[in-house]
Coordinates of C-alpha atoms in Angstrom, one line a residue:
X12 CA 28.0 29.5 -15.7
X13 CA 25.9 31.6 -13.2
X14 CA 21.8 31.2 -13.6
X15 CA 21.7 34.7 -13.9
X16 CA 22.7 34.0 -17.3
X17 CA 19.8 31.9 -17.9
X18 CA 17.9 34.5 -18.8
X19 CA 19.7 35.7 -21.3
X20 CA 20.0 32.2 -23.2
X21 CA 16.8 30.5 -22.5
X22 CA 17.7 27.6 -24.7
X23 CA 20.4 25.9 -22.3
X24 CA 17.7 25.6 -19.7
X25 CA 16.6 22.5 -21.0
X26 CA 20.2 21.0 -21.0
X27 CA 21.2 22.0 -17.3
X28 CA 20.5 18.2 -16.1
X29 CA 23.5 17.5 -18.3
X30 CA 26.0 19.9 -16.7
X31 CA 28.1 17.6 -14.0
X32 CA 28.7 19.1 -10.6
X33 CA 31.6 20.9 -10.0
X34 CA 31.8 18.8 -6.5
X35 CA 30.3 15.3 -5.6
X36 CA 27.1 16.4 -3.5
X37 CA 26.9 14.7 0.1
X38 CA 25.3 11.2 0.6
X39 CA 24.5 11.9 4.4
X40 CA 21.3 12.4 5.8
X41 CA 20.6 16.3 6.3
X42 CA 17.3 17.6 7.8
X43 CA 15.4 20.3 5.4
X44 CA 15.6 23.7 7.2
X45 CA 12.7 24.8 4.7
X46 CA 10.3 22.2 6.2
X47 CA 7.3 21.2 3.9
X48 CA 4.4 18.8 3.9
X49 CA 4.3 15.1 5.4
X50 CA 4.7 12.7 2.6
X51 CA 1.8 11.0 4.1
X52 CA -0.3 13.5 4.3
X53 CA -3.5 14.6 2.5
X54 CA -1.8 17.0 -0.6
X55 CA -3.2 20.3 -1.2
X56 CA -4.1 20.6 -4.0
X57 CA -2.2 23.9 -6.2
X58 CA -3.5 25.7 -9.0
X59 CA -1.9 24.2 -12.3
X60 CA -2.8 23.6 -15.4
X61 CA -2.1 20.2 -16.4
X62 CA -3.4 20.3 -19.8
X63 CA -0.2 21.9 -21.2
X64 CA 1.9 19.1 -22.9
X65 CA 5.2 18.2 -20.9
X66 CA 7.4 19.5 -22.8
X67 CA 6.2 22.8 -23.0
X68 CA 6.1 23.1 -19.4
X69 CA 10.0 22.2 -19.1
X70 CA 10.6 24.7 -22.0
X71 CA 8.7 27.4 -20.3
X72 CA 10.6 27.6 -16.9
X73 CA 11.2 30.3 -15.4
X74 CA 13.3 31.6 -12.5
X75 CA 11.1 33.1 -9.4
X76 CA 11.7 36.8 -8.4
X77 CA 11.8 36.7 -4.9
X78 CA 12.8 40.4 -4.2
X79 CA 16.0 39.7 -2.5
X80 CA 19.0 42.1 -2.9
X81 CA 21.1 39.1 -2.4
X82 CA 19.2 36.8 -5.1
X83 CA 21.6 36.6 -8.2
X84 CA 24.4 35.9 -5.9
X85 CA 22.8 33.5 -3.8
X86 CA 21.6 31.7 -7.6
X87 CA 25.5 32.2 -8.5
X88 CA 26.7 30.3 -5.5
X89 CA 24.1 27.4 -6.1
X90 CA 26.8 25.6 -8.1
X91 CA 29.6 25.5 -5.2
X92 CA 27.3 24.7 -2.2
X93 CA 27.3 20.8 -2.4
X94 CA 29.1 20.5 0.7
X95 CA 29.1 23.9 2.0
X96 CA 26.2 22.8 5.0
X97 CA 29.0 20.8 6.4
X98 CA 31.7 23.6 7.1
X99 CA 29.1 25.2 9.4
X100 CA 30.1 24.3 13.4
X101 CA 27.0 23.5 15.2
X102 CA 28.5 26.3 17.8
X103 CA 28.5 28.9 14.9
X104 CA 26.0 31.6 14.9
X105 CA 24.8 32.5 11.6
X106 CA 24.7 36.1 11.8
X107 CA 24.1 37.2 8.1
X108 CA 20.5 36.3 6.6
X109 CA 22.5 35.7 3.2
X110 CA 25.1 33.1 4.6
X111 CA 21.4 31.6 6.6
X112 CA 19.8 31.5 3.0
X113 CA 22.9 29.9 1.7
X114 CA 23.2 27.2 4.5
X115 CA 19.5 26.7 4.1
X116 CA 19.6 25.9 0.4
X117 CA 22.8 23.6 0.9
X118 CA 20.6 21.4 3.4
X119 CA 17.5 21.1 0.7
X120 CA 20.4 20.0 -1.7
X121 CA 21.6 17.5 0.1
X122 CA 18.0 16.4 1.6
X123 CA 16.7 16.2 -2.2
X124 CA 19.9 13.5 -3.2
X125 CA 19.2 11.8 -0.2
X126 CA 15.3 11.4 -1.4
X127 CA 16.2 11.0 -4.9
X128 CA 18.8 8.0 -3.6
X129 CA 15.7 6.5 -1.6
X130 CA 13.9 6.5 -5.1
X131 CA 16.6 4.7 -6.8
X132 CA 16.6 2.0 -4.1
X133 CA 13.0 1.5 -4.0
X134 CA 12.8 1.4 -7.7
X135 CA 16.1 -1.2 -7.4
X136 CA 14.2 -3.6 -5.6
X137 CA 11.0 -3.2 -7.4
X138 CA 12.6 -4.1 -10.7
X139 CA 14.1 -6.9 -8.9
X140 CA 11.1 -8.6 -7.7
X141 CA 9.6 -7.7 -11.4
X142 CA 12.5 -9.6 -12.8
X143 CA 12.4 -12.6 -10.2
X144 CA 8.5 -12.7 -11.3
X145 CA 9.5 -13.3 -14.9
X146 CA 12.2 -15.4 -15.1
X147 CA 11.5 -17.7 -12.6
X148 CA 7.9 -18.2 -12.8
X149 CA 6.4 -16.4 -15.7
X150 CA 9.3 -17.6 -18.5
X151 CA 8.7 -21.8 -17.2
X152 CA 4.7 -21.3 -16.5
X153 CA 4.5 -20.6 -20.4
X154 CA 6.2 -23.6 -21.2
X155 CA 4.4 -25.7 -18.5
X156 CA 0.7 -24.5 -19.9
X157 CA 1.6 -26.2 -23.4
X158 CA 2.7 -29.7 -21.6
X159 CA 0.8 -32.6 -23.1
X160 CA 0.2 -33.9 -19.8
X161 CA -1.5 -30.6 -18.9
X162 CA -3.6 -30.6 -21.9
X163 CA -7.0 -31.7 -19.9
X164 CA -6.4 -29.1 -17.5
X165 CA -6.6 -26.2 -20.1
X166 CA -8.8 -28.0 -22.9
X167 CA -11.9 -27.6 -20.4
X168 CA -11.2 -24.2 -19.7
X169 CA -9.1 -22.4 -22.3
X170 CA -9.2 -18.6 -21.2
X171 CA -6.8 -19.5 -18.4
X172 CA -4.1 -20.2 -20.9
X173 CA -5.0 -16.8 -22.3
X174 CA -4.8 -15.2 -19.1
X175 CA -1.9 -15.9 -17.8
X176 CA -0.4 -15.4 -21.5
X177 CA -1.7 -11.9 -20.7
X178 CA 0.1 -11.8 -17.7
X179 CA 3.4 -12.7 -19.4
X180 CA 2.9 -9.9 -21.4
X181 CA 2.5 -7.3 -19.2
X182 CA 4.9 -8.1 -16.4
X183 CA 7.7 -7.3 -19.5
X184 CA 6.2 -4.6 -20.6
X185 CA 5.9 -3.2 -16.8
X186 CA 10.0 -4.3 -16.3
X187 CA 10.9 -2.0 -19.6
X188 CA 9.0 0.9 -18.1
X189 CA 10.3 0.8 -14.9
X190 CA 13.6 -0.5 -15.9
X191 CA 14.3 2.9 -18.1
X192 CA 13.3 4.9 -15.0
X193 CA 15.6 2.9 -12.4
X194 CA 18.6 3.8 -15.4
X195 CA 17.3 7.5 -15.5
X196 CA 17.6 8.0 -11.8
X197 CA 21.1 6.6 -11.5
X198 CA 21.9 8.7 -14.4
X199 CA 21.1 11.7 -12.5
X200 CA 23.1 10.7 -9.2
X201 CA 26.0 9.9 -11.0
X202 CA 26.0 13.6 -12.2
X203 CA 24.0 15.2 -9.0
X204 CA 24.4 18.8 -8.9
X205 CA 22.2 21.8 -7.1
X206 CA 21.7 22.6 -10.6
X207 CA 20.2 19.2 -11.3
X208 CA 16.7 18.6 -13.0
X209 CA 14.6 15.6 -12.1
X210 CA 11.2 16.1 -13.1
X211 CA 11.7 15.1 -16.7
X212 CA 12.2 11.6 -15.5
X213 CA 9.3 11.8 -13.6
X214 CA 7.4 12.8 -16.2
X215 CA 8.8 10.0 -18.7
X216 CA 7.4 7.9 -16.5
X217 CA 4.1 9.5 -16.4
X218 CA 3.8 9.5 -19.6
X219 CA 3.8 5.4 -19.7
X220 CA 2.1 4.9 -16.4
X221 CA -1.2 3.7 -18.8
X222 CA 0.7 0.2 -19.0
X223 CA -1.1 -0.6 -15.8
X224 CA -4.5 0.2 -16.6
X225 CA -5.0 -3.9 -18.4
X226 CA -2.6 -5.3 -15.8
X227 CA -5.6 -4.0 -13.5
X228 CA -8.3 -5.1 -15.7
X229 CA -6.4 -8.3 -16.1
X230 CA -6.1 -9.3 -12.4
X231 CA -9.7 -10.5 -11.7
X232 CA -9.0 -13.6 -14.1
X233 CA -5.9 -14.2 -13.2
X234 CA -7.0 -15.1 -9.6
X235 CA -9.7 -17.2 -10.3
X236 CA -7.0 -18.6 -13.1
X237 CA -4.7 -19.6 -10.2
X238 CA -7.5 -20.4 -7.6
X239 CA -8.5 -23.1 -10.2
X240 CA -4.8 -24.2 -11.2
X241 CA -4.4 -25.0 -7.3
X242 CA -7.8 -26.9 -6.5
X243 CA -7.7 -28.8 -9.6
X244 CA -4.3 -29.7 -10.5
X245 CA -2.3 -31.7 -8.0
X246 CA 0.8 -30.9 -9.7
X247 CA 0.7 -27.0 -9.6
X248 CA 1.9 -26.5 -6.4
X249 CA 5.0 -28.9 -7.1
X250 CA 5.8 -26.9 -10.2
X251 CA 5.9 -23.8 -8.5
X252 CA 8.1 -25.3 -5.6
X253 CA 10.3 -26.7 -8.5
X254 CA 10.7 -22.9 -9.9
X255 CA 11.8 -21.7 -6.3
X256 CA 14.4 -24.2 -6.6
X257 CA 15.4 -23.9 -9.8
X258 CA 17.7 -19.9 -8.5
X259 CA 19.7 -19.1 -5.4
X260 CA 17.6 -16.1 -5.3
X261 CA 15.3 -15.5 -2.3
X262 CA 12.2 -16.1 -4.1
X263 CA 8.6 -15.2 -2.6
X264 CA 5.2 -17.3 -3.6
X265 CA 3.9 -16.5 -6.7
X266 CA 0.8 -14.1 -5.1
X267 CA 3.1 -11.8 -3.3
X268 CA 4.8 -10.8 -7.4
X269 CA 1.2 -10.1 -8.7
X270 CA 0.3 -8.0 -6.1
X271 CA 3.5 -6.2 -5.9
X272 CA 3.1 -3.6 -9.0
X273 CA -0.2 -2.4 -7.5
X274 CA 1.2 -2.1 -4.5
X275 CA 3.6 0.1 -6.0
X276 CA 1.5 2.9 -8.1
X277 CA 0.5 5.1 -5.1
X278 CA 3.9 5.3 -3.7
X279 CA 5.1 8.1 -6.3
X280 CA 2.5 11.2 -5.6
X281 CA 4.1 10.9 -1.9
X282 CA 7.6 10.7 -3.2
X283 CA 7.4 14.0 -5.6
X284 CA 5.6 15.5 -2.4
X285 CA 8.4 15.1 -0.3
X286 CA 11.1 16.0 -3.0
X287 CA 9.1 19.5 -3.7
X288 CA 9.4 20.1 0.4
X289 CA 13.2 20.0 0.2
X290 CA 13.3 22.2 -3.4
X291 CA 13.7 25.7 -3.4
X292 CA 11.0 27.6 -5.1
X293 CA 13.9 29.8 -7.1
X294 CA 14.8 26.2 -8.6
X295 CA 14.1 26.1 -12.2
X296 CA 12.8 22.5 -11.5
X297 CA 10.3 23.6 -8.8
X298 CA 7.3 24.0 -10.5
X299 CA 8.0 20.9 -13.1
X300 CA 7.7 18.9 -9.7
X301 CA 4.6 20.5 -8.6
X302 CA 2.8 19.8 -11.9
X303 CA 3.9 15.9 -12.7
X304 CA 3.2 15.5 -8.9
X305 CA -0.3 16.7 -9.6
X306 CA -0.7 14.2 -12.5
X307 CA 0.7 11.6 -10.6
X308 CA -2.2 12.3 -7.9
X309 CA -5.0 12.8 -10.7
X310 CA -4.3 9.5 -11.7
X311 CA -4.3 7.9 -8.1
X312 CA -7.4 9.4 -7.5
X313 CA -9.0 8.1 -10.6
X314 CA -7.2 4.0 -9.6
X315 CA -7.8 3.7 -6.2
X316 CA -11.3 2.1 -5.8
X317 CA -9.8 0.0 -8.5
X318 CA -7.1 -0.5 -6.6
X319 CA -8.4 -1.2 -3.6
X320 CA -10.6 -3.8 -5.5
X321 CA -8.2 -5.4 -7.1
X322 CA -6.0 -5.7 -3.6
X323 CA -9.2 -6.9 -1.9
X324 CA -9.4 -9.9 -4.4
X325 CA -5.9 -10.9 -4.2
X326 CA -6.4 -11.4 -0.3
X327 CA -9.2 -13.6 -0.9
X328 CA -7.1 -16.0 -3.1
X329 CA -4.5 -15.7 0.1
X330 CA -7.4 -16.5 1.9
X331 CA -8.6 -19.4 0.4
X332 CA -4.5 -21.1 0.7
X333 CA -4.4 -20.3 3.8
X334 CA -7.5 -21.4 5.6
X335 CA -8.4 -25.3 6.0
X336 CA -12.0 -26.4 5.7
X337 CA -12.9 -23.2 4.7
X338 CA -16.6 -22.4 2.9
X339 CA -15.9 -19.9 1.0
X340 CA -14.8 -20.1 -2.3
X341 CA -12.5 -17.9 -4.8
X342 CA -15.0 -16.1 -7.5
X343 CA -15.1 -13.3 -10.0
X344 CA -17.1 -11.3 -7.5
X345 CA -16.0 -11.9 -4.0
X346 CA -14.2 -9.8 -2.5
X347 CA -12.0 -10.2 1.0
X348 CA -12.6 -6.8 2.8
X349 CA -10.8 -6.7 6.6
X350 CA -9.3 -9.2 8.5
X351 CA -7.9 -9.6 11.8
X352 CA -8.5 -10.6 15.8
X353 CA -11.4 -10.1 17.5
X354 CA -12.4 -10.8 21.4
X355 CA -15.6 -12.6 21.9
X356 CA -16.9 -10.7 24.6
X357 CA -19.3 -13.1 27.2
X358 CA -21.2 -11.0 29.9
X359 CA -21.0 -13.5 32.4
X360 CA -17.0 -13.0 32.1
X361 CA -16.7 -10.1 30.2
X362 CA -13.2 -8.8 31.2
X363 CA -11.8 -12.4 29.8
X364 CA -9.7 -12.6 26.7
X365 CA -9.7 -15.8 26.0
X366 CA -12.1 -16.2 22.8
X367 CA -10.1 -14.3 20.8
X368 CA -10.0 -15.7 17.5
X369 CA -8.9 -14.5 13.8
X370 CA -11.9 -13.1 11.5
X371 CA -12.4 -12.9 8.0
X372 CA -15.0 -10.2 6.1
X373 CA -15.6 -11.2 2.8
X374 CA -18.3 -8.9 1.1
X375 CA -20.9 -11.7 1.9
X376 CA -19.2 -14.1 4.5
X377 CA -18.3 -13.4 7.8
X378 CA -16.2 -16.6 8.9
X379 CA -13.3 -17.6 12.1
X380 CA -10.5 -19.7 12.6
X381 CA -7.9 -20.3 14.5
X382 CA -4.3 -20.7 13.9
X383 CA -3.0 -24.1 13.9
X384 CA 0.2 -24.3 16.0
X385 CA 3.3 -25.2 13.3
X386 CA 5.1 -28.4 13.6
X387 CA 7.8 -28.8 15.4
X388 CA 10.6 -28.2 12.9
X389 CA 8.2 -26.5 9.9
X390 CA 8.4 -23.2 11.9
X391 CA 9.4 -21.3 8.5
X392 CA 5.9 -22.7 6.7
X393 CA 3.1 -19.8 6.5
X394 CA 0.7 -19.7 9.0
X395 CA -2.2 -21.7 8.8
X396 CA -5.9 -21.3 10.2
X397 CA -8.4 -24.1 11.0
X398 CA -12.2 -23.1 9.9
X399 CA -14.2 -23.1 12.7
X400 CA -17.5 -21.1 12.3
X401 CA -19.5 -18.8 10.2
X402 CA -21.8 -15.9 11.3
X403 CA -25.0 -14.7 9.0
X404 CA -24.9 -11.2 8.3
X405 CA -28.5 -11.4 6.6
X406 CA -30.2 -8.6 8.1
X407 CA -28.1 -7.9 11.3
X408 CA -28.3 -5.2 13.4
X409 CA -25.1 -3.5 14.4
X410 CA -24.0 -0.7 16.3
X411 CA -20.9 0.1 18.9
X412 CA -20.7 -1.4 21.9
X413 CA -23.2 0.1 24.4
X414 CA -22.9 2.2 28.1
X415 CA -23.9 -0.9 30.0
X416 CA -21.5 -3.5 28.3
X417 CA -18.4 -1.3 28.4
X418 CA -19.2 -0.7 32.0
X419 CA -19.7 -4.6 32.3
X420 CA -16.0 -4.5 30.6
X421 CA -14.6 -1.9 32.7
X422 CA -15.8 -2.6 36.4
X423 CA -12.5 -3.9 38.6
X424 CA -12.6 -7.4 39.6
X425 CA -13.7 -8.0 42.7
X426 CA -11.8 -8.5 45.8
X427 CA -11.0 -11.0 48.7
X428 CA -11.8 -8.6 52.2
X429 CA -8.2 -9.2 53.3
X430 CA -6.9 -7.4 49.7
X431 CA -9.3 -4.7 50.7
X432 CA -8.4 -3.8 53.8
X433 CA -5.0 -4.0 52.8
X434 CA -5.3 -1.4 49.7
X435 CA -7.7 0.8 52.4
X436 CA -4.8 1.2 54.8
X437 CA -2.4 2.9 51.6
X438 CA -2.5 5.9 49.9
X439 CA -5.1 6.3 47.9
X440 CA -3.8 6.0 44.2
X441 CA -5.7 7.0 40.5
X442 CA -6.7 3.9 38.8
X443 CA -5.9 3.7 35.5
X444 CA -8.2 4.7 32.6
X445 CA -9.3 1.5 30.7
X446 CA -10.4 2.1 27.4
X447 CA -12.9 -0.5 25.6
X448 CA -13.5 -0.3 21.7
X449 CA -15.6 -2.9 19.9
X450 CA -19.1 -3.3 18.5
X451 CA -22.0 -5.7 18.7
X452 CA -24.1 -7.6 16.8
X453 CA -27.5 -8.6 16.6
X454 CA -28.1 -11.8 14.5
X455 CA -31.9 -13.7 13.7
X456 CA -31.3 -16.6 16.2
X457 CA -32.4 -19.1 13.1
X458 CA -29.5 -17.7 11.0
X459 CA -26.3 -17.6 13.9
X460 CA -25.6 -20.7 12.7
X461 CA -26.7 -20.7 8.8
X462 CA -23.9 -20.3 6.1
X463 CA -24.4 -16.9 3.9
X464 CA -26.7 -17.4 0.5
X465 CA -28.2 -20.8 1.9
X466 CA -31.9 -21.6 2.0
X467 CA -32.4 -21.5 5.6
X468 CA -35.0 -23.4 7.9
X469 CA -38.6 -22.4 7.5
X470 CA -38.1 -20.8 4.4
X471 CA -41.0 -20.8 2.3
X472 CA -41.0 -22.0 -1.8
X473 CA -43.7 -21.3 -3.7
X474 CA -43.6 -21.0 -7.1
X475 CA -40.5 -20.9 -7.9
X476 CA -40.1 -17.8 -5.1
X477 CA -38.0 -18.0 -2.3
X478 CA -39.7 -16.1 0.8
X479 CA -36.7 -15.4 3.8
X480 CA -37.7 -17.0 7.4
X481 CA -38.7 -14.5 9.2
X482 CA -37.9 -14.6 13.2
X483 CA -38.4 -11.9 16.5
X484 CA -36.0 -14.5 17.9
X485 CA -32.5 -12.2 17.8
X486 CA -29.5 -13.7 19.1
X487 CA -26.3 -11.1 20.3
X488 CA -22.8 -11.1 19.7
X489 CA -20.2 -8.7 21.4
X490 CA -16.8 -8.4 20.4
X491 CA -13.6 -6.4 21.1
X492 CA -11.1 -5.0 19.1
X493 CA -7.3 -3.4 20.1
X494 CA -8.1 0.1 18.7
X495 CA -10.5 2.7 18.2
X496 CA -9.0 2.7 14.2
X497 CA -9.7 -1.3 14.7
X498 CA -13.4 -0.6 15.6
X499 CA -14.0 2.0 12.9
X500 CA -12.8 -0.3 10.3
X501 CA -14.4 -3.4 11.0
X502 CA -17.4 -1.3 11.4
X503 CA -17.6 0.3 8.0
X504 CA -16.7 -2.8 6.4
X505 CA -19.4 -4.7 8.1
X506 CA -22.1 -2.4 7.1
X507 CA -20.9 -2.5 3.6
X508 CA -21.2 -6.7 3.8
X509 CA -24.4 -6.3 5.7
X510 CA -25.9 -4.7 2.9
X511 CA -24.6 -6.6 0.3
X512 CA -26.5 -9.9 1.9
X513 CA -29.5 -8.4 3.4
X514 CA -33.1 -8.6 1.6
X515 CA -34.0 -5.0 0.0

């Protein structure tokens, strides 16, 4: 059946999808001839109406007009092209702008199974991890909870029963949604034609993408759930290590499966992105893609402070394990913005390297450690950090490193005469560019070594009103960071924390 015909019965349109391919399409990897936007970059945004119900927008496809002489016959031949790209010798020269046209649309064919393959493998491996979430932790945590000899634990706080309840509930109800659109997309490769329609799927699971919206509300009590479970019950961690053991699967800790479905929601505006590059804009699914791929990205725009919130929590609770003698605790509110190394710059050496230490920003801590070498034979145990300090943020000064200290950090080391003679008798040669990113700190000398939200000395109490010391005395820190993109964040990051603890 041609898609000429189309026109003449609109009511098949809807049931192309179901047609099989009169040859298997190609599972190698074919470049797109048409190009098309990055996946990772910023989408344009098109003109489409997404207030018109999904289905009426499948109903009311139409094919594009796109003034060519050879059009109906290069639509005809869209159902015998699956392997066609491969008959062309690289040495061939493709004369004829139809048999170009033709060769161009059996690349996009092949390029959009390939994506939609990469989909299904994604979406494999996400349902995997969803499953391995439930049925080795989630399905024996409920029965744990309800253990007499935990009843203590959950008696004095009873919402963290609740909660993680909650979360039972909404990892299924995420695995049903996701496992329907993992069957949908191997449905549609076992059938793949050039004919084939994939933005219905899409937009099935559009439609259900609100599932997420109280797994997001949700995840704020379930960490300071779990913070609690592992500071207050000895045997929490044990039970978890006894689920691991329980399957021969390769099974993760318990934080990397919660964070995993946010993870997960952004990835989709890319993918419909790249999958409209690789379409041709005669396909009768084209503009389908660009509208659920629109919705998608409405949506992401309206989650990801959320997301980033809720992502920003989670690495404090990874935080708090992994840091020994550290200060600052797990709460509702506190947030773990950037971590990372940073160089501890010291004038009198200032080209040294050796104070580099790992940092942590929460939104009102800013704390280092440093990593405690494993033991010999534990090598596969996470990496651990020892606390070692804490700098006050209250009313710092920052700003990026100035002209003097990156000249400080750029001048040569200086050299024995001998060297110098030696280097004056050979050819003069370009020295290198060294580039220095960083930023500096200026800290009230009474507060560089004062823990965030204490009362600090020389405070003043009077009537029940705390009055902050107040010093000229300012003490300076300098560091270094690897990047420029390294600088910028930690910079925008600090300002934000820096506000956040500062008197108004």
């Amino acid at each position: 059946m041609s898609f000429s015909s189309l026109e003449e019965r609109p009511n098949m349109a809807n049931n192309l999808w179901r047609q099989s391919s009169m040859r298997s399409a190609t599972s190698s990897i074919i470049t797109s001839s048409s190009g098309g936007e990055d996946s990772f970059q910023s989408l344009e945004t098109l003109s489409t109406d997404l207030t018109l119900p999904y289905n009426q927008s499948i109903d009311q496809l139409s094919i594009l007009q796109d003034g060519s002489a050879h059009y109906y016959q290069l639509i005809d031949d869209l159902a015998i092209i699956d392997d066609l790209y491969q008959s062309f010798q690289p040495d061939e020269i493709e004369e004829d702008i139809y048999e170009r046209q033709v060769a161009d649309v059996a690349r996009n064919v092949a390029q959009k199974k390939h994506d939609v393959d990469q989909i299904y493998q994604l979406e494999s491996q996400f349902v995997q991890d969803l499953t391995v979430f439930h049925q080795v932790y989630l399905v024996h945590l409920q029965r744990w909870i309800h253990e007499p000899s935990n009843a203590d634990l959950f008696n004095k706080n009873t919402c963290h029963r609740a909660v993680l309840t909650n979360l039972f509930d909404h990892i299924l109800k995420l695995l049903s949604v996701h496992q329907h659109f993992l069957n949908s997309c191997k449905e549609r490769l076992n059938m793949w034609g050039p004919t084939q329609f994939i933005s219905d799927i899409f937009g099935s699971l559009y439609e259900k993408i609100s599932v997420y919206e109280p797994y997001l509300e949700l995840i704020p009590n379930v960490v300071v759930s779990l913070d609690t479970l592992y500071s207050k019950s000895s045997s929490f961690l044990k039970f978890l290590e006894s689920c691991a053991a329980k399957t021969d699967r390769q099974v993760k800790d318990i934080i990397y499966y919660i964070k995993r479905p946010i993870q997960r929601l952004s990835m989709y505006v890319s993918t419909l992105s790249h999958i409209i590059s690789v379409t041709e804009p005669s396909h009768p699914d084209y503009k389908a893609l660009i509208r659920i791929r629109d919705k998608f990205n409405s949506q992401d725009k309206q989650w990801r402070a959320l997301i980033k919130d809720r992502l920003a929590h989670i690495r404090a609770l990874e935080a708090a394990r992994s840091m020994i003698g550290s200060p600052v605790s797990v709460s509702v509110t506190r947030r773990l913005y950037i971590t990372g190394l940073l160089t501890k710059v010291d004038l009198s050496d200032a080209q040294s390297m050796s104070d580099t230490r790992t940092y942590l920003l929460y939104s009102d801590y800013f704390i280092y450690g440093q990593k405690i070498k494993p033991t010999i034979g534990k090598k596969s145990q996470p990496q651990k950090l020892q606390y070692k300090g804490v700098i006050n943020l209250r009313n710092a000064e920052l700003k990026p490193l100035s002209e003097q200290v990156v000249a400080k950090i750029s001048e040569s080391k200086k050299t024995s005469v001998l060297t110098a003679a030696f280097k004056r008798n050979k050819q003069t040669e370009p020295q290198p560019i060294v580039y220095v990113y960083g930023f500096q700190l200026k800290i009230d000398q009474a507060l560089s070594d004062n823990a965030a939200g204490t009362i600090l000395p020389g405070t003043v109490i009077s009537n029940g009103v705390v009055t902050p010391h107040i010093s000229t005395s300012k003490q300076q820190f300098i560091f270094r960071t690897s990047t420029e993109a390294e600088q910028n964040a930690w910079m925008s990051m600090l300002k934000k924390a820096i506000s956040n603890v500062s008197v108004k």
